[in-house]
Each structure stands twice: as C-alpha cells, then as structure tokens.
CSV table of C-alpha atoms in Angstrom, one decimal:
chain,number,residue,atom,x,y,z
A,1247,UNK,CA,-10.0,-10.5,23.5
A,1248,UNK,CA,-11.6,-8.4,20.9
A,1249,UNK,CA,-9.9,-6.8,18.1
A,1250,UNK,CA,-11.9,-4.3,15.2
A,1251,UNK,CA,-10.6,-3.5,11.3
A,1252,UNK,CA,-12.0,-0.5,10.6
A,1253,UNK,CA,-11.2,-1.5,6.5
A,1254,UNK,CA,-11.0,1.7,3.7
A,1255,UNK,CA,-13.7,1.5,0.9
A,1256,UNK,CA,-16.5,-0.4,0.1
A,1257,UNK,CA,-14.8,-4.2,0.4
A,1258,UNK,CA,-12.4,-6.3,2.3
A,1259,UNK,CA,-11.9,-8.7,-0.4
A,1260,UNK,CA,-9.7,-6.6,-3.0
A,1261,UNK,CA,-6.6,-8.5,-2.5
A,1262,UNK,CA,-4.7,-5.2,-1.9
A,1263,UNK,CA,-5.0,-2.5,1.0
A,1264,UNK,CA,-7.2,-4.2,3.3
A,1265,UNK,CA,-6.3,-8.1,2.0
A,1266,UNK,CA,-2.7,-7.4,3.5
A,1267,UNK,CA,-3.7,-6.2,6.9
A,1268,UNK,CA,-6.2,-9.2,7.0
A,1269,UNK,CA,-3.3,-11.5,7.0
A,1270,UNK,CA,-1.4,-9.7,10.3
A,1271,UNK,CA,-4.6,-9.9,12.0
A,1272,UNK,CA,-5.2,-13.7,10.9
A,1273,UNK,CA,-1.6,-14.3,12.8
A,1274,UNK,CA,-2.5,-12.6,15.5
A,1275,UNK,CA,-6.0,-14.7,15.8
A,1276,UNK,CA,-4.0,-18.1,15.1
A,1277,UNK,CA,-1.5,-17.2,18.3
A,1278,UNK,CA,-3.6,-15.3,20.9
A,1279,UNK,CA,-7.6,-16.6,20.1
A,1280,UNK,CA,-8.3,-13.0,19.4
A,1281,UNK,CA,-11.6,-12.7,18.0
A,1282,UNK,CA,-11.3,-10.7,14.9
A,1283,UNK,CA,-14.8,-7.9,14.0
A,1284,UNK,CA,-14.5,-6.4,10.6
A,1285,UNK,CA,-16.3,-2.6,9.8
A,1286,UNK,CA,-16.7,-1.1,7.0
A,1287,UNK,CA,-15.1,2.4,6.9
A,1288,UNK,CA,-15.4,3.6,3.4
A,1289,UNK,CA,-12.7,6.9,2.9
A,1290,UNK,CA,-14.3,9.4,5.1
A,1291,UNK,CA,-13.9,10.4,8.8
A,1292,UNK,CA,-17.6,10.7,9.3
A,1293,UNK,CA,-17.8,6.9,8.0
A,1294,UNK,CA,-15.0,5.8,10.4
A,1295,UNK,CA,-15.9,7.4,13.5
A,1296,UNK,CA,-19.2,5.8,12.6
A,1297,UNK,CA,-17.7,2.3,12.4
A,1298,UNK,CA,-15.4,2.8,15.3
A,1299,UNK,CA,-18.6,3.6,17.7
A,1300,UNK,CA,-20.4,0.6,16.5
A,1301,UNK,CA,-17.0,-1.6,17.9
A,1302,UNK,CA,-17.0,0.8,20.9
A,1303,UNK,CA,-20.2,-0.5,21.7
A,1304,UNK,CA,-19.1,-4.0,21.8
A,1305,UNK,CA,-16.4,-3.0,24.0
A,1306,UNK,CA,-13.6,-3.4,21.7
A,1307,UNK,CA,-10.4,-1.9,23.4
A,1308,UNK,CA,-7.8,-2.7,19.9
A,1309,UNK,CA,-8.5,-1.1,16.6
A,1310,UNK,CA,-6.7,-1.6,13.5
A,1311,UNK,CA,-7.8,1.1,11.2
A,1312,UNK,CA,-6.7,1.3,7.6
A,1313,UNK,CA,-6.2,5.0,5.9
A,1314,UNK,CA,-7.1,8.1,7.7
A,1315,UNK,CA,-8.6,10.8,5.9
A,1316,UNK,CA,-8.2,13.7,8.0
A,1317,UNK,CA,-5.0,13.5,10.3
A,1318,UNK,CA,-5.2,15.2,13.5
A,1319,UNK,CA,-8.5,15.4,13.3
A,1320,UNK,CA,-8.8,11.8,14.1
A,1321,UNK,CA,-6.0,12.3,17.1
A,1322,UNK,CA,-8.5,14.5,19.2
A,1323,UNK,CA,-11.6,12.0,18.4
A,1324,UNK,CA,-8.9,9.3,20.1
A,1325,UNK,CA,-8.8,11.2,23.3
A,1326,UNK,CA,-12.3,10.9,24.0
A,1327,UNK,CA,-11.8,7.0,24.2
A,1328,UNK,CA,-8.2,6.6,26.1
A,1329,UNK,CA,-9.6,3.3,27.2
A,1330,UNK,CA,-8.7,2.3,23.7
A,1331,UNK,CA,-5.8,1.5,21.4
A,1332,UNK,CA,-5.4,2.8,17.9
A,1333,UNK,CA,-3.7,1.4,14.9
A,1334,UNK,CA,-3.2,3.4,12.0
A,1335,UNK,CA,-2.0,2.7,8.7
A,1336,UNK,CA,-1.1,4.9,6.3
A,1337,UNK,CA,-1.0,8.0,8.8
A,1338,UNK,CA,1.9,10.2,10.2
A,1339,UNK,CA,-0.2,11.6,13.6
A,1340,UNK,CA,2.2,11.8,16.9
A,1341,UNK,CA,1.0,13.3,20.1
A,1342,UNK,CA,-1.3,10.9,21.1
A,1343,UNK,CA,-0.7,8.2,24.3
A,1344,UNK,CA,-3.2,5.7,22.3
A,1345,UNK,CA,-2.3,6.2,18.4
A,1346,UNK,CA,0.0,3.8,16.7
A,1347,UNK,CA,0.6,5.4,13.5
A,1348,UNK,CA,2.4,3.2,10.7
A,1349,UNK,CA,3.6,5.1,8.2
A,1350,UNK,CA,5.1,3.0,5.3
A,1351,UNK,CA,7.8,4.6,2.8
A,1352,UNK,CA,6.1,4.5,-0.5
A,1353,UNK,CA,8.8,6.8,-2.4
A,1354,UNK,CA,11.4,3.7,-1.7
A,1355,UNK,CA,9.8,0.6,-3.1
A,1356,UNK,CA,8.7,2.8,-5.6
A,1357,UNK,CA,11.7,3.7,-6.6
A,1358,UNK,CA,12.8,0.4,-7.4
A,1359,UNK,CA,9.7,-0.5,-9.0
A,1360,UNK,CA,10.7,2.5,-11.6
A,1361,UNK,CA,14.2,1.4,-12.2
A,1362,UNK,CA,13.1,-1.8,-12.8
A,1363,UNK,CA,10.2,-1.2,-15.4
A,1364,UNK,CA,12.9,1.5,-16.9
A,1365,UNK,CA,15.4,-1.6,-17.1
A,1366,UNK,CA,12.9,-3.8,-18.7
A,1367,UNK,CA,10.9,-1.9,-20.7
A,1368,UNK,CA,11.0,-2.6,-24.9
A,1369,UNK,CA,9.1,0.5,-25.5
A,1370,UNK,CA,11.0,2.8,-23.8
A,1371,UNK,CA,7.7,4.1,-22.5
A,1372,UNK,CA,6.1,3.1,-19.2
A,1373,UNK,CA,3.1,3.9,-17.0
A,1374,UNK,CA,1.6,5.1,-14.0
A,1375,UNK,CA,-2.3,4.8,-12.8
A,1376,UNK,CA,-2.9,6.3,-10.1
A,1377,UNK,CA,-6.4,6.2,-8.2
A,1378,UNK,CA,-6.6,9.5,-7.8
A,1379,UNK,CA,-3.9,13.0,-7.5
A,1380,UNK,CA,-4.5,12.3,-3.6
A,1381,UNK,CA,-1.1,13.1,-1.7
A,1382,UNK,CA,-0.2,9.3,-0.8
A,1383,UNK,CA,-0.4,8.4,-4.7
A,1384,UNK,CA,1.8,11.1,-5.3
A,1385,UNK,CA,4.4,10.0,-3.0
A,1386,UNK,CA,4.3,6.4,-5.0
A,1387,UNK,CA,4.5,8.6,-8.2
A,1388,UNK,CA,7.6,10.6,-6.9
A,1389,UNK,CA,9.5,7.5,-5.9
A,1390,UNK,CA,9.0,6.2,-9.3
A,1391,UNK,CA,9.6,8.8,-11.1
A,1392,UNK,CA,13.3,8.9,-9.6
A,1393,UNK,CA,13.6,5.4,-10.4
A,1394,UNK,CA,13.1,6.1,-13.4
A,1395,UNK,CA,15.9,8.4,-13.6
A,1396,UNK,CA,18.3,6.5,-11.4
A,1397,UNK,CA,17.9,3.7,-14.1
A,1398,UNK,CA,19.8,5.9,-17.3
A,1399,UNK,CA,18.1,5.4,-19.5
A,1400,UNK,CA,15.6,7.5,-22.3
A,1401,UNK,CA,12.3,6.1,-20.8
A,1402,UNK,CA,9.3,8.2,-21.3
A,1403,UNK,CA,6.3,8.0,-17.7
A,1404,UNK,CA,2.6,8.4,-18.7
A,1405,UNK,CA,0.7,9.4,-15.6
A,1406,UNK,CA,-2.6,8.8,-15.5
A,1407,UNK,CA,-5.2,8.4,-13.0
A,1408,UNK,CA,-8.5,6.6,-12.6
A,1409,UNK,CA,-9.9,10.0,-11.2
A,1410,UNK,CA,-8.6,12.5,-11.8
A,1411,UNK,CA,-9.3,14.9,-8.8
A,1412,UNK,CA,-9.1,13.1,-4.7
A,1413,UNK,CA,-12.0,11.1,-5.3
A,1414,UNK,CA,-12.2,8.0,-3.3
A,1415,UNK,CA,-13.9,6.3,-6.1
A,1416,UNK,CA,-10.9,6.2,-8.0
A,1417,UNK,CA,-9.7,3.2,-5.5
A,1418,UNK,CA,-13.1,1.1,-6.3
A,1419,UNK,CA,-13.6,1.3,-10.4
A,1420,UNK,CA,-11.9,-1.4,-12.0
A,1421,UNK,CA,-13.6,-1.2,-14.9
A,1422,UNK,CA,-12.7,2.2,-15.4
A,1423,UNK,CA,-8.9,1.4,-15.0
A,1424,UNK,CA,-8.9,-1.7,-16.9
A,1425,UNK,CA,-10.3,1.1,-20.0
A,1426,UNK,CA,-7.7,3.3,-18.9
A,1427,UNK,CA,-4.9,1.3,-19.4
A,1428,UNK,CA,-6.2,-0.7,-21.9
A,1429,UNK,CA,-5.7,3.0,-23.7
A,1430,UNK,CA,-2.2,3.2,-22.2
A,1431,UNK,CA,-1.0,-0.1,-24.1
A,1432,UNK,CA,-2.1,0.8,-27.0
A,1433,UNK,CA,-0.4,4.2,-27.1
A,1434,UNK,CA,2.7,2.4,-26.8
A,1435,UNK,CA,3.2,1.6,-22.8
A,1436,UNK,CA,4.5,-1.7,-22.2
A,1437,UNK,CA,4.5,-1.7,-18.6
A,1438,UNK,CA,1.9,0.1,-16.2
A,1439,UNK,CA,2.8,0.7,-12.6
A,1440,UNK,CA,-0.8,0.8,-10.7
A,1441,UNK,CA,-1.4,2.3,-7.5
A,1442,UNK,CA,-5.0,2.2,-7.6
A,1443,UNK,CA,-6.6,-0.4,-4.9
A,1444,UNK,CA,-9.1,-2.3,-6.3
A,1445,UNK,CA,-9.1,-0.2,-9.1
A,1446,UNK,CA,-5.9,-2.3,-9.8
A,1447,UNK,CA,-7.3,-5.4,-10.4
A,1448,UNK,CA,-8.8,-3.5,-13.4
A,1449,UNK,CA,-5.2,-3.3,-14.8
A,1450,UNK,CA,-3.6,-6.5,-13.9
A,1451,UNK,CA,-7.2,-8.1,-16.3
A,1452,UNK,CA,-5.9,-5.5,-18.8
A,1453,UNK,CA,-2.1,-6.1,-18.7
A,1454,UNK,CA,-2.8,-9.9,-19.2
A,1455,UNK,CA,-5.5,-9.7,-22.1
A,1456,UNK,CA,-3.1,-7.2,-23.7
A,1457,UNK,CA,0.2,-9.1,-23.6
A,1458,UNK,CA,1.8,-6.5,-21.6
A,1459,UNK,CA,3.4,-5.5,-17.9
A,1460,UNK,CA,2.0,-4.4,-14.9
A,1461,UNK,CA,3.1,-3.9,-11.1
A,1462,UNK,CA,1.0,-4.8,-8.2
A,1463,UNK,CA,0.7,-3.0,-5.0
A,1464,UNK,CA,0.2,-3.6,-1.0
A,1465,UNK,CA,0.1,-7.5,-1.5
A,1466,UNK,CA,1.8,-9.7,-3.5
A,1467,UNK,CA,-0.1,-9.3,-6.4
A,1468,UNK,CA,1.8,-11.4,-9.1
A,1469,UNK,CA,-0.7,-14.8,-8.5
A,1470,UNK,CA,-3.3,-13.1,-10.0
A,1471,UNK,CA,-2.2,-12.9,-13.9
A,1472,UNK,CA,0.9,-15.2,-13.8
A,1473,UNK,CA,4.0,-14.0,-15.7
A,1474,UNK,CA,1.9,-10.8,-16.6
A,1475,UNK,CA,2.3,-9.1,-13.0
A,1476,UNK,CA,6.6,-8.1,-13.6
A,1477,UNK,CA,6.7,-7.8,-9.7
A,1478,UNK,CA,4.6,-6.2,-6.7
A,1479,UNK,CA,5.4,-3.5,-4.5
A,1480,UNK,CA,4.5,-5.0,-1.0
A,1481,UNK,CA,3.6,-2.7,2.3
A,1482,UNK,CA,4.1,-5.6,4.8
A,1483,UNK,CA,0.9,-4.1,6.7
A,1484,UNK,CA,1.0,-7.7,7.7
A,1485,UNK,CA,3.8,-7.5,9.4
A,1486,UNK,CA,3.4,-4.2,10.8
A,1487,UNK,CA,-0.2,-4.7,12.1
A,1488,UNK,CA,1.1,-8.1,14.0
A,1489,UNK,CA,3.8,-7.0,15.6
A,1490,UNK,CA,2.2,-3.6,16.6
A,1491,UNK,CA,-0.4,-5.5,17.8
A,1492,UNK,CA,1.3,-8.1,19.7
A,1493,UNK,CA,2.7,-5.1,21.3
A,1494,UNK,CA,-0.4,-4.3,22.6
A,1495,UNK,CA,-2.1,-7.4,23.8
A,1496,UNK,CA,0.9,-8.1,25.9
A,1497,UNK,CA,0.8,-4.0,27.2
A,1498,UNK,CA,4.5,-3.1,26.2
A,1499,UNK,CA,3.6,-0.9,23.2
A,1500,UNK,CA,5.2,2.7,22.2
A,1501,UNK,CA,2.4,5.3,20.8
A,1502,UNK,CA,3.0,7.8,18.4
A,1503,UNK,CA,4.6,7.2,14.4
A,1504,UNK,CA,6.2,4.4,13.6
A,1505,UNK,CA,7.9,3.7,10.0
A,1506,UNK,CA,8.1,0.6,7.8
A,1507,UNK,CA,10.5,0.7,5.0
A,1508,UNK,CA,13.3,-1.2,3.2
A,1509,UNK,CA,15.8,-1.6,6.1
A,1510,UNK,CA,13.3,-3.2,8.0
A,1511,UNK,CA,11.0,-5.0,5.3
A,1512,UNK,CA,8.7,-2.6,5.6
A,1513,UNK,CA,8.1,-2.3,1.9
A,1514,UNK,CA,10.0,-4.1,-1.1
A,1515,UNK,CA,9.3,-5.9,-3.9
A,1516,UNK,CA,7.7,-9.8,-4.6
A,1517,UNK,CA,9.6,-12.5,-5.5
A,1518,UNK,CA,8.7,-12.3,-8.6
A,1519,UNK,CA,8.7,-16.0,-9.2
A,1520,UNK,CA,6.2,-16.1,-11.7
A,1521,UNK,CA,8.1,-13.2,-14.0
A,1522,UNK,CA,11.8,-14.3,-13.6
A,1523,UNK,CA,12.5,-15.4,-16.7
A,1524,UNK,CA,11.6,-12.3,-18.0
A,1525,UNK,CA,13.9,-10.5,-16.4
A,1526,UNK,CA,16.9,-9.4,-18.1
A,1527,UNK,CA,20.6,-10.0,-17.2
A,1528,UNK,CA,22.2,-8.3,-14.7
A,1529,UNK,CA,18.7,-6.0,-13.8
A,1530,UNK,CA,18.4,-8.0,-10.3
A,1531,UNK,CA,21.7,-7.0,-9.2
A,1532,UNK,CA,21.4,-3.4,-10.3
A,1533,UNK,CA,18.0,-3.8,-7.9
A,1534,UNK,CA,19.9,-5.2,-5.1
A,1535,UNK,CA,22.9,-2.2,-5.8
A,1536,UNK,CA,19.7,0.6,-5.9
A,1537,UNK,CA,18.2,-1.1,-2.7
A,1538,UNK,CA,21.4,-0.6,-1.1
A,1539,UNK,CA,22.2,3.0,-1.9
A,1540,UNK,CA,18.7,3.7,-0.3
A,1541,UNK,CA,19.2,2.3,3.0
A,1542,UNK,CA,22.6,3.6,3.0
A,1543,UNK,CA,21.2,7.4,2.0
A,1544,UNK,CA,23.5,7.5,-0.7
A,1545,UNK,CA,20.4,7.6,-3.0
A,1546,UNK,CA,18.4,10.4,-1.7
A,1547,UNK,CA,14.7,10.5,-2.5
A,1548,UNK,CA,12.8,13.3,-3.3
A,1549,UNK,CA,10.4,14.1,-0.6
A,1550,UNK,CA,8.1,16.5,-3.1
A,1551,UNK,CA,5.0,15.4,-4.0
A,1552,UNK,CA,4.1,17.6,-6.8
C-alpha cells in the first residue's frame, strides 16, 4: 500500500508544517508497511495538482496533502480522481465523497500562547511574526491577541511579518526573520510569538543569541534552543493524519471537514520542560483555568481575522 505527501514549500525538513505530518505518516508505515512517497508541492495549486499527477501515475489511491491554496477549487480537481482519497490539512472544504479536510483551531492555542507571553513578559511588550498577512496567520494573530487581553494586564503586541503581503516566501526566509526579530528585541520585545514555518527557525536562532523568548509552532519546537523556546503551540497533524488515515486503509472513513482543537488535543501547548523554571508562580494554573473556559465556551474567541 502506497501512500503520497504532497508537502507545502520548498523542504520537508523544517521541523515545523511538514516535520509534524511526517511523524503521523511514520506511525502509520511502522503499523501497516505502508510505503511512504514524498512530493514537493511548494504553495500553489498549479504545483500541487502537478505533484499529485506525478503520484497518480504510480497509482497512489491515499494522499496526505499539506495546505491548500485555493479551496474549492481543489474539491472539483478531486472529482476527476474518485478512485482516490484526499487528506487535507489546513482546509475547511465539505462536499466532496473523497476529501478529508482537517481543519485545526489556531485562534485557541493561540490564545493561550498570548496569555501566557502576557503573564511572563518583563517588558510588558511582546511580539508577533507572522509569515505573511495570509488569512491562516491572521487567525493565529487573532487568538493571540485575545490572549493577550484575557491575561489583564498593560502588555503592548508588535506585529510584524516576514512579508508583508500573501507571499509564500514569507514561510521559507529565515534569515529575513532572524533580522526581523533581531530588530524586535531590541525595541524592547522580550518575547516573540512566530508563526512563520521555516521562517521560524530564523527567530528561535535570534531569540537564543539575544537572551530573549520565543514560541514555536506546528511541532514541538522547544529542543531546538533549550530554555529559549518559553513553549510551542503544537497542531497534532500527527495525530490527525494517523488516525484519518487509519480510517482509510481499513475503509471506515467519514469525508468532508473534520476539526482538531483543545477538547480533543488537537492543538495545545508543549510541555515546556526545557522553560519551566522560568515560569512564574501560579501562570500554569491560570493556563489550565484559560484552557478550560475555552472548551467550556465560556471564553469566546473572536472569529475576525482582521
């Protein structure tokens, strides 16, 4: 049995997006002796489409594909191959008898990610870098923002973004970033929330050369500069791309959107083993008490992406 990843951007390896989904799919190989074909997919449809074909014509009947740039657009190319199984991450498109769409619920690990920089931060001034002003990075942005808030206390955001337009490139430059937030430290950030891909990694160099704070995304990011990463925000596209998948090599699977959040580990935040002892008194429960108030609805999020 044959399953493709259809990965966004230019690399595999960027221990973010793609790294996570790799790690579902290595589970699923372990258990089933699935053979596992990588494609490179970059950000556009035309690029997919072209890397879907190319497992089409090795008879590939499973694809996992990560970030969809066009919607529905992608739902009628499906129906020309009903023979095969679709997995989408990062997509909200229903309709279609052979699309799994996973959509994950950035505004909610996001939100605690805010409260908690707000909690922690000695500045009273924190960060955002975004890839680019796409809507996706917004809705990390929104949930932050509200974190933010929810927290109480005078804490100043400083949103900036690698590009500053919907350019995929803005996911692929950590140079760029690392200069970007270099720039945001010293204006007086302390911590840096980075939704930015591989841009990211850019930050994470910069947060640890600097002496400051920054928060992974996708994967479980804090490894990479220990005690300098304060936490991760996690999509468990692990989890969702094995058990979706599972679903589909034994043929009992459900089409159409599916959502991964915090009531069903869909998103949350690391462990944060490597920055505990940073963490000031009492800010874990207070996460814990947030966490709970979102599940619950008590603590509504703002669906706006502005």
């Amino acid at each position: 049995m044959k399953i493709g990843f259809v990965h966004s951007g230019e690399t595999i390896n960027d221990n973010s997006f793609n790294e996570m989904v790799v790690v579902g799919l290595r589970k699923l190989q372990k258990e089933r002796q699935i053979k596992v074909l990588p494609r490179k997919g970059g950000f556009s449809l035309d690029a997919t489409v072209k890397a879907i074909e190319s497992l089409l014509d090795e008879e590939v009947r499973v694809i996992v594909v990560n970030g969809v740039p066009v919607g529905n657009r992608f739902g009628e190319f499906a129906l020309d191959h009903t023979d095969t199984t679709f997995i989408l991450n990062d997509a909200k498109i229903d309709g279609y008898p052979n699309i799994i769409s996973i959509d994950y619920a950035h505004g909610m690990g996001s939100c605690l990610v805010g409260a908690l920089c707000a909690w922690q931060t000695k500045t009273g001034k924190v960060g955002f870098l975004g890839a680019n002003q796409m809507p996706v990075v917004k809705e990390f942005l929104a949930g932050f923002r509200q974190g933010v808030e929810y927290s109480g206390r005078d804490v100043e955001i400083v949103e900036k973004y690698v590009r500053t337009d919907v350019s995929s490139k803005g996911f692929e430059d950590p140079e760029l970033a690392n200069s970007i937030a270099v720039c945001m430290y010293s204006g007086g950030v302390d911590i840096i929330y980075a939704v930015a891909g591989l841009s990211g990694n850019g930050v994470i160099q910069a947060a640890h050369s600097t002496g400051n704070l920054v928060v992974g995304v996708d994967s479980d990011q804090d490894h990479m500069a220990k005690g300098s990463v304060l936490t991760s925000m996690v999509k468990r596209m692990d989890i969702a791309v094995y058990e979706e998948g599972l679903a589909v090599l034994d043929g009992n699977y459900v089409s159409g959107c599916k959502s991964y959040h915090l009531s069903n580990n869909g998103v949350g935040l690391s462990d944060m083993k490597y920055s505990r002892h940073l963490i000031l008194p009492g800010v874990l429960k207070k996460l814990d008490e947030l966490k709970l108030k979102l599940v619950s609805g008590k603590v509504k999020l703002n669906s706006s992406v502005e």
